[in-house]
Amino acid sequence: MKQKVNTLKAVDCKESHSGLVYNFGAGPAMLPREVMQHARMEFLDWHGAGMSVMEMSHRGDDFMSIAAQTEANFREVLAIPENYKVLFLQGGASSQFAMVPLNLLAGKNTADYFHTGIWSGKALKEAGRFCKVNVIANENNSMLSVPEAETWSLDPDAAYVYYTDNETINGVQFPNIPDVEDVPLVTDMTSSLLSRPLDVSRFGVIFAGAQKNIGPSGMVVVIVREDLIGHAPKHIPSMYDYAIQDKNGSMYNTPPTYSWYMAGLVLKWVKEQGGLQAMERMSHARSDSLYQAIDESDFYNNPVAARYRSMMNVPFTLIDDSLNEKFASEAKDHGLVTLEGHRSVGGMRASMYNAMPEEGVDALITFMQEFERTNG
Ligand code: PMP
């Protein structure tokens, strides 16, 4: 008997990525429209290769050129010095919670960790499986600010100092790079890399999961100073050894090829917009206007002290928690989606990465004011 096969139909996808909503989700997040359109154009046939990037061998010349271009774009946009390697790995940013201690302890048994929110909390818990963790936190541990330098008690024997530049869930961001002198500084910039210029030479390791400012999920980018590579103990898994990943050009196994390609397009877009200075200007414009709207209202509240407020993720509460559901649902009707706060903190959260247009934030503010007028 002939079996009925469900065939995929060729669809006219001219308008399928209509982008009619502003997505305020924390990640995976909005990608620049121009990038999505470009990827769609190249989707079935990349530069005459007769196939999609998704279908290519990672070892073929075509993909090798894509990979090299992405790295070159990264180096150019972030002005990454020669003595740093750029690795494109899997396992998400969370994999680095283990890879950092496994590769950087180098015979030492202690590391300093700033605890400023949920992600640094997860990182230091994981590090605790491998070494003694010296925690630097504010006395009340409120996760609403960053400890000021005069309160730090850094361990003189620490192999490295670790901090989460931007705490995506509680919306707390370091106002500047902590000064830790010669101890290697490690930072999780998952939700802030590419949002402003950065002096890479201040760091031992910078890592970022791709799914916010870099591209689709499935990849973590690790920028690591050369001299910190090659000190992992022999017994650790090969996939977790920076030296093995570096020696194999991040292709010890099959890499996340499509995410790698998309990151290259996003970086090209960043360059075309005017680079990281332009990203910073846009980011300030977005977050300044939203914080201002929140501060001018008695109906909405953001609990973070102004100096430590995140430029990327703005959590806020409504005067009455019972209105949360109505707020999110009516916002959705206005094309403003994924505004619900993280399950661990409740309330609302507006994540505004590089691809969020200013009009999206203006639309959110207008909606918030109207919601306050009718529910306040
Ligand atoms: N660190 C930060 C600051 C994050 O925001 C996230 C994800 N939201 C992670 C780490 C974990 O990333 P992943 O899911 O890629 O492991």
Coordinates of C-alpha atoms in Angstrom, one line a residue, residues 82-249:
E82 CA 46.7 39.7 18.7
N83 CA 47.5 37.9 21.9
Y84 CA 43.9 36.8 22.4
K85 CA 42.2 33.7 20.9
V86 CA 38.5 33.7 19.9
L87 CA 36.8 30.4 20.4
F88 CA 33.3 29.5 19.1
L89 CA 32.0 26.7 21.4
Q90 CA 28.9 24.9 22.4
G91 CA 27.3 24.2 25.8
G92 CA 26.1 27.8 26.2
A93 CA 27.5 30.3 28.6
S94 CA 26.8 27.8 31.3
S95 CA 29.6 25.6 30.0
Q96 CA 32.0 28.4 30.9
F97 CA 30.9 28.2 34.5
A98 CA 33.0 24.9 34.6
M99 CA 35.5 25.6 31.8
V100 CA 36.8 28.8 33.5
P101 CA 37.9 27.0 36.7
L102 CA 39.1 23.9 34.9
N103 CA 41.4 25.9 32.6
L104 CA 42.4 28.8 34.8
L105 CA 43.1 27.3 38.3
A106 CA 46.4 26.1 37.0
G107 CA 47.4 24.4 40.3
K108 CA 45.9 27.0 42.5
N109 CA 42.9 26.3 44.7
T110 CA 41.0 29.6 45.1
A111 CA 39.1 32.0 42.9
D112 CA 37.4 35.3 43.7
Y113 CA 33.7 35.6 42.6
F114 CA 31.6 38.8 42.7
H115 CA 28.0 37.7 43.7
T116 CA 25.7 40.3 42.2
G117 CA 22.8 38.2 40.9
I118 CA 21.4 34.9 39.8
W119 CA 24.0 34.2 37.0
S120 CA 27.0 34.9 39.1
G121 CA 25.4 32.8 41.8
K122 CA 25.2 29.9 39.4
A123 CA 28.8 30.4 38.3
L124 CA 30.2 30.4 41.8
K125 CA 28.2 27.4 42.7
E126 CA 29.7 25.5 39.8
A127 CA 33.2 26.8 40.6
G128 CA 32.7 25.4 44.1
R129 CA 32.9 21.9 42.6
F130 CA 36.5 22.6 41.6
C131 CA 38.0 25.1 44.1
K132 CA 37.5 27.3 47.1
V133 CA 35.4 30.2 46.2
N134 CA 36.0 33.6 47.9
V135 CA 32.7 35.4 47.5
I136 CA 32.6 39.2 47.3
A137 CA 29.0 40.5 47.9
N138 CA 27.2 43.3 49.5
E139 CA 26.4 42.8 53.1
N140 CA 22.6 42.3 52.7
N141 CA 23.1 40.4 49.4
S142 CA 20.1 42.2 48.0
M143 CA 21.4 41.8 44.4
L144 CA 20.3 45.4 43.7
S145 CA 23.8 46.9 43.5
V146 CA 27.5 46.0 43.0
P147 CA 29.9 46.0 45.9
E148 CA 32.1 49.2 45.9
A149 CA 35.9 48.7 45.7
E150 CA 36.6 49.8 49.3
T151 CA 34.6 46.8 50.6
W152 CA 36.2 44.1 48.5
S153 CA 38.3 41.4 50.2
L154 CA 40.1 39.8 47.4
D155 CA 42.1 36.6 48.1
P156 CA 45.8 37.2 47.4
D157 CA 46.1 33.5 46.3
A158 CA 43.2 33.7 43.9
A159 CA 43.8 32.2 40.4
Y160 CA 41.4 34.7 38.9
V161 CA 38.7 37.2 39.7
Y162 CA 35.2 36.6 38.2
Y163 CA 32.3 38.9 37.7
T164 CA 29.0 39.0 35.7
D165 CA 29.1 42.3 33.8
N166 CA 25.3 42.4 33.4
E167 CA 23.0 40.4 35.5
T168 CA 20.2 39.6 33.0
I169 CA 17.6 38.6 35.6
N170 CA 17.9 41.3 38.3
G171 CA 19.0 44.1 35.9
V172 CA 22.2 45.0 37.7
Q173 CA 25.3 46.0 35.7
F174 CA 28.9 46.9 36.8
P175 CA 29.3 50.6 36.2
N176 CA 33.0 50.0 35.2
I177 CA 35.5 47.2 34.8
P178 CA 36.8 46.2 38.3
D179 CA 40.4 47.0 38.9
V180 CA 42.1 43.8 40.1
E181 CA 45.7 44.6 39.1
D182 CA 47.6 41.6 37.7
V183 CA 45.2 38.8 38.6
P184 CA 43.4 37.5 35.5
L185 CA 40.0 39.0 35.3
V186 CA 37.1 36.8 33.9
T187 CA 33.8 38.2 32.9
D188 CA 30.5 36.8 31.8
M189 CA 29.2 39.3 29.2
T190 CA 26.4 37.1 27.9
S191 CA 23.9 39.9 28.0
S192 CA 26.2 42.9 27.4
L193 CA 28.9 42.0 24.9
L194 CA 28.8 44.2 21.8
S195 CA 26.6 46.8 23.6
R196 CA 29.5 49.3 24.1
P197 CA 33.2 49.6 23.4
L198 CA 35.4 47.4 25.6
D199 CA 39.1 47.4 26.5
V200 CA 39.7 43.7 25.9
S201 CA 43.3 43.9 27.2
R202 CA 41.9 44.3 30.7
F203 CA 40.7 40.7 30.7
G204 CA 41.9 37.2 31.0
V205 CA 38.7 35.7 29.7
I206 CA 35.5 37.2 28.3
F207 CA 32.7 34.9 27.4
A208 CA 29.1 35.4 26.1
G209 CA 26.3 33.1 25.1
A210 CA 25.3 34.1 21.6
Q211 CA 21.5 34.4 22.0
K212 CA 21.2 38.0 23.0
N213 CA 23.5 40.4 21.1
I214 CA 25.5 38.0 18.9
G215 CA 23.1 35.7 17.0
P216 CA 20.9 32.7 17.5
S217 CA 21.4 30.3 20.4
G218 CA 23.7 27.3 20.3
M219 CA 27.0 29.0 20.6
V220 CA 29.2 30.6 23.2
V221 CA 32.0 32.9 22.2
V222 CA 35.1 32.8 24.4
I223 CA 37.9 35.5 24.1
V224 CA 40.9 34.2 26.0
R225 CA 44.3 35.6 26.5
E226 CA 46.9 33.2 25.0
D227 CA 49.0 32.7 28.1
L228 CA 46.0 31.4 30.0
I229 CA 45.6 28.5 27.5
G230 CA 47.3 25.1 28.1
H231 CA 47.2 24.9 31.9
A232 CA 44.2 22.5 32.3
P233 CA 44.8 19.2 34.1
K234 CA 45.1 16.2 31.8
H235 CA 42.1 14.4 33.2
I236 CA 39.5 16.9 32.1
P237 CA 37.2 16.2 29.1
S238 CA 38.8 17.2 25.8
M239 CA 35.8 19.3 24.9
Y240 CA 36.4 21.4 28.0
D241 CA 40.1 22.1 27.4
Y242 CA 40.7 25.6 25.8
A243 CA 44.0 24.3 24.4
I244 CA 42.3 21.5 22.5
Q245 CA 39.6 23.7 21.2
D246 CA 42.1 26.3 20.2
K247 CA 44.4 23.8 18.5
N248 CA 41.4 22.6 16.5
G249 CA 40.2 26.0 15.5

